[in-house]
PDB file of C-alpha atoms in Angstrom:
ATOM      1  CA  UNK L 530     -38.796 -62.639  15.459  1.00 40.00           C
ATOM      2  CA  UNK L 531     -37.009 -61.786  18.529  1.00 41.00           C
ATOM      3  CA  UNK L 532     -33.648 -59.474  18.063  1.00 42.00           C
ATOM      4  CA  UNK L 533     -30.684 -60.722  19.955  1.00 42.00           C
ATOM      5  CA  UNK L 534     -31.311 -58.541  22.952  1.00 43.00           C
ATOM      6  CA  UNK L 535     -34.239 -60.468  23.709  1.00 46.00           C
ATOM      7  CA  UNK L 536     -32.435 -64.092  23.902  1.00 46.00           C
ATOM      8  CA  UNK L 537     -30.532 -63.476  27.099  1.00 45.00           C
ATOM      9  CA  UNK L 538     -29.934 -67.766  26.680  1.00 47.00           C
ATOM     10  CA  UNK L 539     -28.490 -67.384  23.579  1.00 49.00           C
ATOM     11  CA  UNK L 540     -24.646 -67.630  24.402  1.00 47.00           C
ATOM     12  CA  UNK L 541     -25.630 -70.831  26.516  1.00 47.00           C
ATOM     13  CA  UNK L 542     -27.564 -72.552  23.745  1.00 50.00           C
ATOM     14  CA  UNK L 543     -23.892 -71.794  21.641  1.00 49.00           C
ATOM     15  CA  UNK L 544     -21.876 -73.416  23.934  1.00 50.00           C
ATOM     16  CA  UNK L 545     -24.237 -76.251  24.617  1.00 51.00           C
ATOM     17  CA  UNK L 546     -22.643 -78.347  21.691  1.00 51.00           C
ATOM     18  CA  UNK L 547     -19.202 -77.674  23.112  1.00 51.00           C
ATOM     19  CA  UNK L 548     -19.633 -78.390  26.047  1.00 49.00           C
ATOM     20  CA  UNK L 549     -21.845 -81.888  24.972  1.00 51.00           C
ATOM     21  CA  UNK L 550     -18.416 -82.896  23.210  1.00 52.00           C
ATOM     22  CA  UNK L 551     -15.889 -81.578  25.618  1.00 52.00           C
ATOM     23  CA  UNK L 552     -17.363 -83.686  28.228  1.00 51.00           C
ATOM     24  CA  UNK L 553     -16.637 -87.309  26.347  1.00 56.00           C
ATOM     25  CA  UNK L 554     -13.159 -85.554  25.009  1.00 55.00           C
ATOM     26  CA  UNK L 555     -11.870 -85.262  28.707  1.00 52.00           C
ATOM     27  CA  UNK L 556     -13.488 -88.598  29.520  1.00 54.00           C
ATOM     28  CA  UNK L 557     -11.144 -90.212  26.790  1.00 55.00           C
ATOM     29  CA  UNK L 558      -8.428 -88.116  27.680  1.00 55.00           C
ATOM     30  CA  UNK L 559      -8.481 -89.702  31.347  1.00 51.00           C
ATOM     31  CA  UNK L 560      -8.633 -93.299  29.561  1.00 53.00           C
ATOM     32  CA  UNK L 561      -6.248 -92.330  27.498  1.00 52.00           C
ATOM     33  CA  UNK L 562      -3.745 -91.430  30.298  1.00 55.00           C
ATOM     34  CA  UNK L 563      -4.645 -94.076  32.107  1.00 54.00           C
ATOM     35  CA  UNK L 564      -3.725 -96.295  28.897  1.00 51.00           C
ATOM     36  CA  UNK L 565      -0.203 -94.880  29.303  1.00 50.00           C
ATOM     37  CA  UNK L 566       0.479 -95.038  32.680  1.00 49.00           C
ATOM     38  CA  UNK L 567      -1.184 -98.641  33.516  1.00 52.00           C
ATOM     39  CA  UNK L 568       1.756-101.743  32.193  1.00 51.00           C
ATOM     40  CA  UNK L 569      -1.221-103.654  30.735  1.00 50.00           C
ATOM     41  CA  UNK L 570      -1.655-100.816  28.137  1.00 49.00           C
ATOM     42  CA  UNK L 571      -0.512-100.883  24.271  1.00 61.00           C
ATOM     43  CA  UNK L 572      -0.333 -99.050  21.078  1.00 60.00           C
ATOM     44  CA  UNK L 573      -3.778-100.449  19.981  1.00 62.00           C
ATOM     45  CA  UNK L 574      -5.157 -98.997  22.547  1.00 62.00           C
ATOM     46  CA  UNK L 575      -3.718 -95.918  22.079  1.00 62.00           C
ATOM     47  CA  UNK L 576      -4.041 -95.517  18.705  1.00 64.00           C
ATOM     48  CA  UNK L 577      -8.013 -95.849  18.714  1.00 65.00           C
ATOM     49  CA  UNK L 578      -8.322 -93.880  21.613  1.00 62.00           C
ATOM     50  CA  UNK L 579      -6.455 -90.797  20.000  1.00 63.00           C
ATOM     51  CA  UNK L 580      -8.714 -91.193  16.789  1.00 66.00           C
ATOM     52  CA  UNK L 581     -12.025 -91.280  19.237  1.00 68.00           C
ATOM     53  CA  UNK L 582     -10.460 -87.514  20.332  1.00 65.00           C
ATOM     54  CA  UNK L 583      -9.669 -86.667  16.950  1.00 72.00           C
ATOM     55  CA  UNK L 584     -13.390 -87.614  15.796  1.00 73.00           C
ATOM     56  CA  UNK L 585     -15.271 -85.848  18.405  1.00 73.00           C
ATOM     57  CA  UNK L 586     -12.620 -82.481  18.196  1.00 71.00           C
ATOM     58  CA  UNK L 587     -13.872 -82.540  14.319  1.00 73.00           C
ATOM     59  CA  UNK L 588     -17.448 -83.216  15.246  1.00 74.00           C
ATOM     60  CA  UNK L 589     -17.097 -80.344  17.468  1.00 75.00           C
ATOM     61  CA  UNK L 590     -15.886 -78.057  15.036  1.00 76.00           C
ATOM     62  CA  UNK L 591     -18.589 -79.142  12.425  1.00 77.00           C
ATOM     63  CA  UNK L 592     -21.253 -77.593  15.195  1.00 78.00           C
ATOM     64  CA  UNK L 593     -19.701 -75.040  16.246  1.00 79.00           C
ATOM     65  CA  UNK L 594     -19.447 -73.958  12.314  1.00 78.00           C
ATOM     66  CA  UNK L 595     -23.614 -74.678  12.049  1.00 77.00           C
ATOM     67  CA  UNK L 596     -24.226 -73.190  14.744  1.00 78.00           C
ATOM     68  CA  UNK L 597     -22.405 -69.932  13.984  1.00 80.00           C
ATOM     69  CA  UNK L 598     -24.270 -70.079  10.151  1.00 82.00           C
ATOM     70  CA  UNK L 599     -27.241 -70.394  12.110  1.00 80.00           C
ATOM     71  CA  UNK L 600     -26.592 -67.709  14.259  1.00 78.00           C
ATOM     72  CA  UNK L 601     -25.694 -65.170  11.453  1.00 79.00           C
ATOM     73  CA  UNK L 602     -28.719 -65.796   9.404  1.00 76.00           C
ATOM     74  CA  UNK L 603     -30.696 -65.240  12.018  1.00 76.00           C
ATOM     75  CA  UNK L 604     -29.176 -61.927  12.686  1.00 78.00           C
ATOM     76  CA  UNK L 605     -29.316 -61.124   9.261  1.00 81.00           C
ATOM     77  CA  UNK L 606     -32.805 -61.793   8.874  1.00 74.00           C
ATOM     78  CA  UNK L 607     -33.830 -59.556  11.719  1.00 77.00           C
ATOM     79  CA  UNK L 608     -31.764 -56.900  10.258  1.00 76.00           C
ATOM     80  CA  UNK L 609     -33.871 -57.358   7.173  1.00 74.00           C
ATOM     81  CA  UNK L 610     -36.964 -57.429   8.930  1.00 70.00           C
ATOM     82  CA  UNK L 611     -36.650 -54.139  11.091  1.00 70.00           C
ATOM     83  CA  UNK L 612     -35.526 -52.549   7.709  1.00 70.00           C
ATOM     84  CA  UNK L 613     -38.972 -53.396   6.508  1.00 70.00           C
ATOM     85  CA  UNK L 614     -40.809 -52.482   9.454  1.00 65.00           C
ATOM     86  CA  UNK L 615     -39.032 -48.739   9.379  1.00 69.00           C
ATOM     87  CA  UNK L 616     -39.880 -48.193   6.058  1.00 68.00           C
ATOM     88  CA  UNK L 617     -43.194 -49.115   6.445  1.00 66.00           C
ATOM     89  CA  UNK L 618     -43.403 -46.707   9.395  1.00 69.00           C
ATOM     90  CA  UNK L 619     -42.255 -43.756   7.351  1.00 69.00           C
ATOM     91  CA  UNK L 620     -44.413 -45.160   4.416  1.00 69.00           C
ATOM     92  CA  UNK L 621     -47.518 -44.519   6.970  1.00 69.00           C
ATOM     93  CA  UNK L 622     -46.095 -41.307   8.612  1.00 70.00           C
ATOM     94  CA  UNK L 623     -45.735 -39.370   5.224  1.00 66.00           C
ATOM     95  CA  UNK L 624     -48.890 -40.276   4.607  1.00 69.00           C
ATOM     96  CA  UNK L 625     -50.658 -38.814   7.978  1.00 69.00           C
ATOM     97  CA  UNK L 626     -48.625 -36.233   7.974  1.00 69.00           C
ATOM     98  CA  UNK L 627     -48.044 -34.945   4.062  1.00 67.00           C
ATOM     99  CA  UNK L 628     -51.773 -35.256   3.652  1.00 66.00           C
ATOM    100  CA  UNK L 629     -53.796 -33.707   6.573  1.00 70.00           C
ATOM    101  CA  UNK L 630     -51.017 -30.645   6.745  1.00 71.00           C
ATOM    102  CA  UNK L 631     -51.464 -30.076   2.927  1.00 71.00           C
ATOM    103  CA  UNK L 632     -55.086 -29.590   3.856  1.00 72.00           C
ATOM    104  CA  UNK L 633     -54.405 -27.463   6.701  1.00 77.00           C
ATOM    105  CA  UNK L 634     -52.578 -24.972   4.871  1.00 75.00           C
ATOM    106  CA  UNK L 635     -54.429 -24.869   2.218  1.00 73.00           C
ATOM    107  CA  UNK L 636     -57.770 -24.236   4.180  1.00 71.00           C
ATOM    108  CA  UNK L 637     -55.628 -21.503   6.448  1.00 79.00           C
ATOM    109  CA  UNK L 638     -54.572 -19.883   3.207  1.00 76.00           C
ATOM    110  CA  UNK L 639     -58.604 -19.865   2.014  1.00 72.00           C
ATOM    111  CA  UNK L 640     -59.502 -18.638   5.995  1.00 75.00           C
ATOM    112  CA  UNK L 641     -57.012 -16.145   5.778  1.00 76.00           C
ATOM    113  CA  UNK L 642     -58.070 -14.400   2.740  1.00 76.00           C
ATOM    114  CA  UNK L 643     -61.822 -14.158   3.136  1.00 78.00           C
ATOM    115  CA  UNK L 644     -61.991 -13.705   6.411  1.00 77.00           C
ATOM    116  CA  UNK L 645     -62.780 -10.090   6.435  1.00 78.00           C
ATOM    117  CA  UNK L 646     -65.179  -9.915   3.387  1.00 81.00           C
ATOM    118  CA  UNK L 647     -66.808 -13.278   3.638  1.00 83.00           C
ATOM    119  CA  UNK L 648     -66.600 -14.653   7.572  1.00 81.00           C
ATOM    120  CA  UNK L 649     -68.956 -17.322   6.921  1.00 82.00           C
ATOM    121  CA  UNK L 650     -67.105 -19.113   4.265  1.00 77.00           C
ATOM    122  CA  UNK L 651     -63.675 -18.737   6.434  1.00 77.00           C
ATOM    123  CA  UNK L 652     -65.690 -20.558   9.538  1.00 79.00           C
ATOM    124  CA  UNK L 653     -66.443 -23.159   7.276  1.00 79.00           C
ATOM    125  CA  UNK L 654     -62.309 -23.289   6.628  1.00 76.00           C
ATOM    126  CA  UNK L 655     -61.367 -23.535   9.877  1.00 80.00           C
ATOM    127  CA  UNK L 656     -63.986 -26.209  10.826  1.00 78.00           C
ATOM    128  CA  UNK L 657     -61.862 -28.231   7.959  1.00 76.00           C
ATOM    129  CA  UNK L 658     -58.499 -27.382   9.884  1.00 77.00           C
ATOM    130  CA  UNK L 659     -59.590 -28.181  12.989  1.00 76.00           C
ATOM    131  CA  UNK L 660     -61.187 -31.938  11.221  1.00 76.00           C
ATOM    132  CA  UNK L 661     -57.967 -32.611   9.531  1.00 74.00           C
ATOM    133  CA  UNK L 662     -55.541 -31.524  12.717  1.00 77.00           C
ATOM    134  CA  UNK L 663     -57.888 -33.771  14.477  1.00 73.00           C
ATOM    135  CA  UNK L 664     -57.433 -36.552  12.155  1.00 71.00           C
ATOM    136  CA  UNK L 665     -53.787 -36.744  12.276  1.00 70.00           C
ATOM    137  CA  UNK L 666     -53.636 -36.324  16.079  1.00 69.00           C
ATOM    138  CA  UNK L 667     -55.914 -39.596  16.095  1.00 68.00           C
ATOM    139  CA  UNK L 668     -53.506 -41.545  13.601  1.00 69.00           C
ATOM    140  CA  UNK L 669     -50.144 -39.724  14.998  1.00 69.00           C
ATOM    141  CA  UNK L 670     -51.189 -41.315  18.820  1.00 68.00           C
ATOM    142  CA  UNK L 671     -52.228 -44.689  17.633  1.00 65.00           C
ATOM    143  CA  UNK L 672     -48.642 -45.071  15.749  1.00 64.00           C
ATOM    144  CA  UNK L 673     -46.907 -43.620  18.251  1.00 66.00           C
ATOM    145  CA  UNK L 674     -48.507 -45.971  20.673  1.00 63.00           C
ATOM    146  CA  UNK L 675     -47.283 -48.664  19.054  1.00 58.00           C
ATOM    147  CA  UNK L 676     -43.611 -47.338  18.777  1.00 62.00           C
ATOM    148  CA  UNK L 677     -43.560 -46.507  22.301  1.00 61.00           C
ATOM    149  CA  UNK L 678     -45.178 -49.755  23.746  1.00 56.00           C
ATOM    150  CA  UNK L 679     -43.859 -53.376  24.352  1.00 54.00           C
ATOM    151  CA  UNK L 680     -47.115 -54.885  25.178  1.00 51.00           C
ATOM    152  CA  UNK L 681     -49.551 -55.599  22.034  1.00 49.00           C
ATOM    153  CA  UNK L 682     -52.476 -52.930  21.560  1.00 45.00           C
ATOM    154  CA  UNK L 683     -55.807 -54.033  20.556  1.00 46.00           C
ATOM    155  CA  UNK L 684     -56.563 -53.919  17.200  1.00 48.00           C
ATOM    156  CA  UNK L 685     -57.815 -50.857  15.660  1.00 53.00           C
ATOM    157  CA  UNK L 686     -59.631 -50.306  12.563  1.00 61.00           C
ATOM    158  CA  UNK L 687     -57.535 -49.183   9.874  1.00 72.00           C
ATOM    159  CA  UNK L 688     -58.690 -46.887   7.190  1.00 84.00           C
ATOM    160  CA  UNK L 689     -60.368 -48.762   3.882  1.00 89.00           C
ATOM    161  CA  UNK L 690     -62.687 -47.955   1.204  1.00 94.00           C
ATOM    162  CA  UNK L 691     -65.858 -46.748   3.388  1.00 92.00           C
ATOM    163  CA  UNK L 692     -63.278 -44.396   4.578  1.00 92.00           C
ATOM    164  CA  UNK L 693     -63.137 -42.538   0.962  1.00 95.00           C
ATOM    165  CA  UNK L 694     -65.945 -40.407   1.194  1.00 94.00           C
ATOM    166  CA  UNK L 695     -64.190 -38.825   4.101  1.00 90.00           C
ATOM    167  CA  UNK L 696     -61.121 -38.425   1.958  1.00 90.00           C
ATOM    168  CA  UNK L 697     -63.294 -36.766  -0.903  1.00 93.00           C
ATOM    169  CA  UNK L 698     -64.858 -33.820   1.054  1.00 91.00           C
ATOM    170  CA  UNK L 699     -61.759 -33.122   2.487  1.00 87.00           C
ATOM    171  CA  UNK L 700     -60.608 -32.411  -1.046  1.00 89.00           C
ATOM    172  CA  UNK L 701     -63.450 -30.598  -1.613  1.00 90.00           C
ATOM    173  CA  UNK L 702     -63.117 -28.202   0.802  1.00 84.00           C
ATOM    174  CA  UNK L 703     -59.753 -27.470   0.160  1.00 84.00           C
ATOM    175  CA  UNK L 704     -60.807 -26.622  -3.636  1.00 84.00           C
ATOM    176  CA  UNK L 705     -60.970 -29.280  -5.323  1.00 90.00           C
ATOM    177  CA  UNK L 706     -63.832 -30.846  -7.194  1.00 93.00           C
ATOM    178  CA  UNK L 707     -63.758 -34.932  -6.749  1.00 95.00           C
ATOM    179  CA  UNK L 708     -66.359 -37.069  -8.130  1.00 96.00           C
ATOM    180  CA  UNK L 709     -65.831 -40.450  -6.465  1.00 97.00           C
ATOM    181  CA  UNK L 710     -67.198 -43.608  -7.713  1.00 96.00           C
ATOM    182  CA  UNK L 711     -67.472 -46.963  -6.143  1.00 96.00           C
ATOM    183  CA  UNK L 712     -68.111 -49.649  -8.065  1.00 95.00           C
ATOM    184  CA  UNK L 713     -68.341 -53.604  -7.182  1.00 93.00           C
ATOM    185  CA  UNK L 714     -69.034 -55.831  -4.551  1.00 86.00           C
ATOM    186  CA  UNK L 715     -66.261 -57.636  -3.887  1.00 87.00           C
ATOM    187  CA  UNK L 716     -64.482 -57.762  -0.130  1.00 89.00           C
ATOM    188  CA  UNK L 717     -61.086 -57.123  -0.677  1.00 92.00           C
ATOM    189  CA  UNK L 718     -58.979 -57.885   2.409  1.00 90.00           C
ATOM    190  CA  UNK L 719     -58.034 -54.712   5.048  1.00 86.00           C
ATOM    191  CA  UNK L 720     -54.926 -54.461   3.787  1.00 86.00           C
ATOM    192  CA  UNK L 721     -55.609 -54.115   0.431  1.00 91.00           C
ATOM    193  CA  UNK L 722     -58.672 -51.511   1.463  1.00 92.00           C
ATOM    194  CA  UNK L 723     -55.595 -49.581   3.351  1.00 89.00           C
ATOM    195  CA  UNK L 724     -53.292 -49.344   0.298  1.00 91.00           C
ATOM    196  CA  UNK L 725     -56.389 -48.174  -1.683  1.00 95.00           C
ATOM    197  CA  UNK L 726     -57.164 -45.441   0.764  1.00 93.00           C
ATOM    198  CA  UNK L 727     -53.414 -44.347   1.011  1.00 90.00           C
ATOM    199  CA  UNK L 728     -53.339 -44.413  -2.952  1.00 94.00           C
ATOM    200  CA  UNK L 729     -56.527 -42.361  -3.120  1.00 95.00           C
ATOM    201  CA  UNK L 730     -55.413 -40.077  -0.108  1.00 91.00           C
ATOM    202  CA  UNK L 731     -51.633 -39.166  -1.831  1.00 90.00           C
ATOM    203  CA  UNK L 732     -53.112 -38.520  -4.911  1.00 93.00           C
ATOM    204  CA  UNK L 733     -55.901 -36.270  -3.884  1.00 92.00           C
ATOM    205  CA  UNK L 734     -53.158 -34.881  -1.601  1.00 88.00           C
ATOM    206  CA  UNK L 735     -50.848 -34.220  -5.070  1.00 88.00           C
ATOM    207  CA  UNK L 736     -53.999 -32.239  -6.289  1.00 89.00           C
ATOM    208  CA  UNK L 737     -54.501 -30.028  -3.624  1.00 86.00           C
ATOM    209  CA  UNK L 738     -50.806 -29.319  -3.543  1.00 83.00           C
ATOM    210  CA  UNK L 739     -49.720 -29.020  -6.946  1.00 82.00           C
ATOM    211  CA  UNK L 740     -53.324 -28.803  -8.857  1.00 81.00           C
ATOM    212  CA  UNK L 741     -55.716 -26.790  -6.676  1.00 75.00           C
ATOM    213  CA  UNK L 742     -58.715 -25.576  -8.227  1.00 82.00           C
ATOM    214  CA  UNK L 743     -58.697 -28.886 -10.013  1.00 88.00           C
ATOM    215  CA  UNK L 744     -61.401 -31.035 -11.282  1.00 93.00           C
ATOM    216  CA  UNK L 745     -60.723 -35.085 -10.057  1.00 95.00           C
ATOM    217  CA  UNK L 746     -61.892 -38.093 -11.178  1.00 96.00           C
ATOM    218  CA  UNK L 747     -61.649 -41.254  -8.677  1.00 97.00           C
ATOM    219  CA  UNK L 748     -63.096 -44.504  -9.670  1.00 97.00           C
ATOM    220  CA  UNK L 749     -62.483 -47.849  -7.321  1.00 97.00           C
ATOM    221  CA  UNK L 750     -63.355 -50.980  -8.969  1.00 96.00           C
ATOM    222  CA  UNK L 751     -63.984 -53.388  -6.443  1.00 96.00           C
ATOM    223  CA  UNK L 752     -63.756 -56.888  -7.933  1.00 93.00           C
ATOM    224  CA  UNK L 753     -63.813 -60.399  -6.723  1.00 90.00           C
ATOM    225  CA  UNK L 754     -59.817 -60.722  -7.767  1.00 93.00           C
ATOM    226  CA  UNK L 755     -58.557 -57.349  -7.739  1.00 95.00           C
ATOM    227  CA  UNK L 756     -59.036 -53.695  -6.626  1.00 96.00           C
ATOM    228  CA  UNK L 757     -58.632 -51.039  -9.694  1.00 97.00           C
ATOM    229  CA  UNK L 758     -57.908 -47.522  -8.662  1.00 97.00           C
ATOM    230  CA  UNK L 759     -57.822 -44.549 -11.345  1.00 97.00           C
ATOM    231  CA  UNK L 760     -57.366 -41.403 -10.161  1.00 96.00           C
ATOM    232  CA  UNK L 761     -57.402 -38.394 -12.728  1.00 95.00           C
ATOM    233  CA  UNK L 762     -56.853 -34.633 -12.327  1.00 94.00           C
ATOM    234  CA  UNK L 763     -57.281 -31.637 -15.287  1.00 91.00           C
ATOM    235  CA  UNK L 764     -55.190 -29.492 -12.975  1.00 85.00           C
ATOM    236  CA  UNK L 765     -52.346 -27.430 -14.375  1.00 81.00           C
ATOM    237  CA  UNK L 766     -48.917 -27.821 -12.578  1.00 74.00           C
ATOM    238  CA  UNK L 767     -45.769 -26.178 -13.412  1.00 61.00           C
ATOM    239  CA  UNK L 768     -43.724 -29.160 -14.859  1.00 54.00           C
ATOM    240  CA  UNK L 769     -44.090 -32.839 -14.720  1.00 50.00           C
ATOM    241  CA  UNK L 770     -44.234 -33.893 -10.689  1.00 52.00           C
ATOM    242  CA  UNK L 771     -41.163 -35.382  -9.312  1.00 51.00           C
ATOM    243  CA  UNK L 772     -40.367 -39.468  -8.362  1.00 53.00           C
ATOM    244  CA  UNK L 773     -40.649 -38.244  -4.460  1.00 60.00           C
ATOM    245  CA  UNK L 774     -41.955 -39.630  -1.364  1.00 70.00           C
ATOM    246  CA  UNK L 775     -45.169 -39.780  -2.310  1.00 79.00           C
ATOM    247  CA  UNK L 776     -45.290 -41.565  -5.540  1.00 86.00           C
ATOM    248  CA  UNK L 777     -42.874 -44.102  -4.676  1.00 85.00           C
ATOM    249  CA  UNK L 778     -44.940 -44.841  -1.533  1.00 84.00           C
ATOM    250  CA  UNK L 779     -47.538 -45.614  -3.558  1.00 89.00           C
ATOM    251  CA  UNK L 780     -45.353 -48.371  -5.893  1.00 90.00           C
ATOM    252  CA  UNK L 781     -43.599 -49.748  -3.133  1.00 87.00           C
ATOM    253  CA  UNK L 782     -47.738 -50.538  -1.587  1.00 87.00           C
ATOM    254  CA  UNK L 783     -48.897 -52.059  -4.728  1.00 92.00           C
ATOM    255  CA  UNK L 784     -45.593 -53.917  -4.885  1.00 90.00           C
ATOM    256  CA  UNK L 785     -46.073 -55.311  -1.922  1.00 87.00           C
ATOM    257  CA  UNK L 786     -49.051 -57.216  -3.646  1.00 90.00           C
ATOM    258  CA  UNK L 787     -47.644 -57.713  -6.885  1.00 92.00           C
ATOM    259  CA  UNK L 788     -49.779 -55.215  -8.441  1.00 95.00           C
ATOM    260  CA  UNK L 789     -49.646 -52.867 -11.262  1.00 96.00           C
ATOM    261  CA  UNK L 790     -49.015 -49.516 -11.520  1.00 96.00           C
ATOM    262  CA  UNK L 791     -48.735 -46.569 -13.015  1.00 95.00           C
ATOM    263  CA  UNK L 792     -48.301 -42.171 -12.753  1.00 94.00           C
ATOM    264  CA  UNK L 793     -48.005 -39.962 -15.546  1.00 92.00           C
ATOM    265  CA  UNK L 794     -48.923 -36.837 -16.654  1.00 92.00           C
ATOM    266  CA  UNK L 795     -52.394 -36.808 -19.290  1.00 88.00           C
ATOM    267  CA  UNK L 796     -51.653 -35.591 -22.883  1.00 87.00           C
ATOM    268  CA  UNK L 797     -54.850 -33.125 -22.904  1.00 82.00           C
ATOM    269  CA  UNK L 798     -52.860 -31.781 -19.222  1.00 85.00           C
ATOM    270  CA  UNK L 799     -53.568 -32.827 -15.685  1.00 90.00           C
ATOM    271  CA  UNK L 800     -52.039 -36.061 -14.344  1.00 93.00           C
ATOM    272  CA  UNK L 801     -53.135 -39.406 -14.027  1.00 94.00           C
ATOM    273  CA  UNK L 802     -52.655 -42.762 -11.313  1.00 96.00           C
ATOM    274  CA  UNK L 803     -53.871 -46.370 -12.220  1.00 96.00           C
ATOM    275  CA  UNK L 804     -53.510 -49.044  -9.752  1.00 97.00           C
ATOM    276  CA  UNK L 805     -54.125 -52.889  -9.618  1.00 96.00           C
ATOM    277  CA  UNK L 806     -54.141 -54.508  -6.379  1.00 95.00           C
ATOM    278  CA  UNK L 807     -55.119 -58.523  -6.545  1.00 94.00           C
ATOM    279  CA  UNK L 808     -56.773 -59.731  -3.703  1.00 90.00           C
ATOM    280  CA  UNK L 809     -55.367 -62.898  -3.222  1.00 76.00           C
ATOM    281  CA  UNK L 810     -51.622 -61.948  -2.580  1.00 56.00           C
ATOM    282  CA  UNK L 811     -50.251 -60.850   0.907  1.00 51.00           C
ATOM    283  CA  UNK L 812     -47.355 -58.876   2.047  1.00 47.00           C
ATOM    284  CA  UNK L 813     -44.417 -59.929   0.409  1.00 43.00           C
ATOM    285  CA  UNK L 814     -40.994 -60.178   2.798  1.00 39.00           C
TER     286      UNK L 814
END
């Protein structure tokens, strides 16, 4: 929807109806003068003629008042719709950026620390920096692109569920074990596959941060109504992991298709996320 700096004929289209009813208001007012002023003239006359002008001045005022209700919930619906749109861009940014720069550290850290005794292993560290900076250039540019641009892009993949395995070594070479399972054959729509792969990626991201050397479970149950994600870590963290960024991210994208979900930590340690995504809903809002 267009904001108001894009309607440059808006303030015409409001004065439209005025101007619609001013035009037979001045019409009667010349009658009506002439009524006075001409002998034939009586109070008849004059009489109807002032109700015609009192008629049309309320008419007038009727749309002018729709008009300006029109005009505010317009204005207050593309308020609500660039709120949206920002949060959703800071939904994806913390997830590009919290995520590849966790793995960058951590695989600096590891680089740092063996490079001396075992060089080999601290190669293989920096090959992972240089594949996650990469990364997040990549997804940093195409967002940016679309901030920056007026004109509609063409369409560009977005990350879904053949994407995970990518997300899993990653994990794995910043020292954590993931076995990831795949199981299903249903097609789940791209934005559902996105909101799985952002689930997946702050999770495995929470691991490596909090967790790391961790064992991690991720199972994706692809079904013909709904995508099940389950996520679980035996990792040992300091206390219970805050409501932050991260984890409300991930509610407010399963929200968005009236989904299910869930974070806690496990009773025999390590933490847990469960997810249901249905496949038939869209984006709410």
């Amino acid at each position: 929807m267009p904001g108001p700096e894009q309607c440059p004929d808006q303030p015409l289209r409001r004065s439209a109806p005025a101007v619609v009813t001013a035009l037979p208001t001045v019409a009667i007012g010349l009658f009506l003068g002439e009524a006075v002023l001409t002998p034939t003239g009586n109070v008849a006359d004059i009489a109807g003629l002032v109700g015609a002008v009192w008629l049309l001045a309320g008419g007038a005022w009727g749309l002018g008042a729709h008009f300006r209700q029109r005009d505010a919930f317009a204005e207050r619906e593309i308020r609500r719709v660039r709120a949206e749109e920002r949060l959703r861009i800071a939904r994806e940014m913390h997830d590009i950026v919290s995520h590849n720069l966790s793995l960058i550290a951590v695989q600096a850290g590891v680089a740092n620390h063996i490079a001396e005794q075992r060089p080999a292993e601290a190669r293989e560290a920096l090959r992972g920096i240089e594949e996650a900076s990469r990364s997040a250039l990549l997804e940093m540019r195409g967002m940016l692109g679309v901030l920056r641009s007026a004109e509609p892009l063409p369409h560009e993949p977005v990350p879904g569920l053949a994407a995970l395995r990518e997300l899993a070594d990653r994990a794995i070479a910043a020292g954590v074990s993931v076995d990831l399972e795949i199981t299903g054959a249903g097609h789940p729509p791209a934005g559902v596959q996105l909101a799985v792969y952002r689930i997946v990626q702050e999770s495995l991201t929470n691991v490596v941060e909090h967790a790391a050397p961790a064992r991690c479970t991720v199972r994706v149950d692809v079904g013909a109504d709904a995508v099940g994600v389950h996520v679980v870590d035996d990792g040992t963290r300091a206390g219970r992991p805050g409501d932050g960024h991260g984890l409300a991210g991930m509610r407010e994208r399963v929200k968005m298709y009236d989904g299910e979900f869930t974070a806690e930590p496990r009773p025999g340690g390590g933490f847990g996320v469960t997810a249901r995504l249905p496949c038939g809903k869209g984006e709410r809002g």
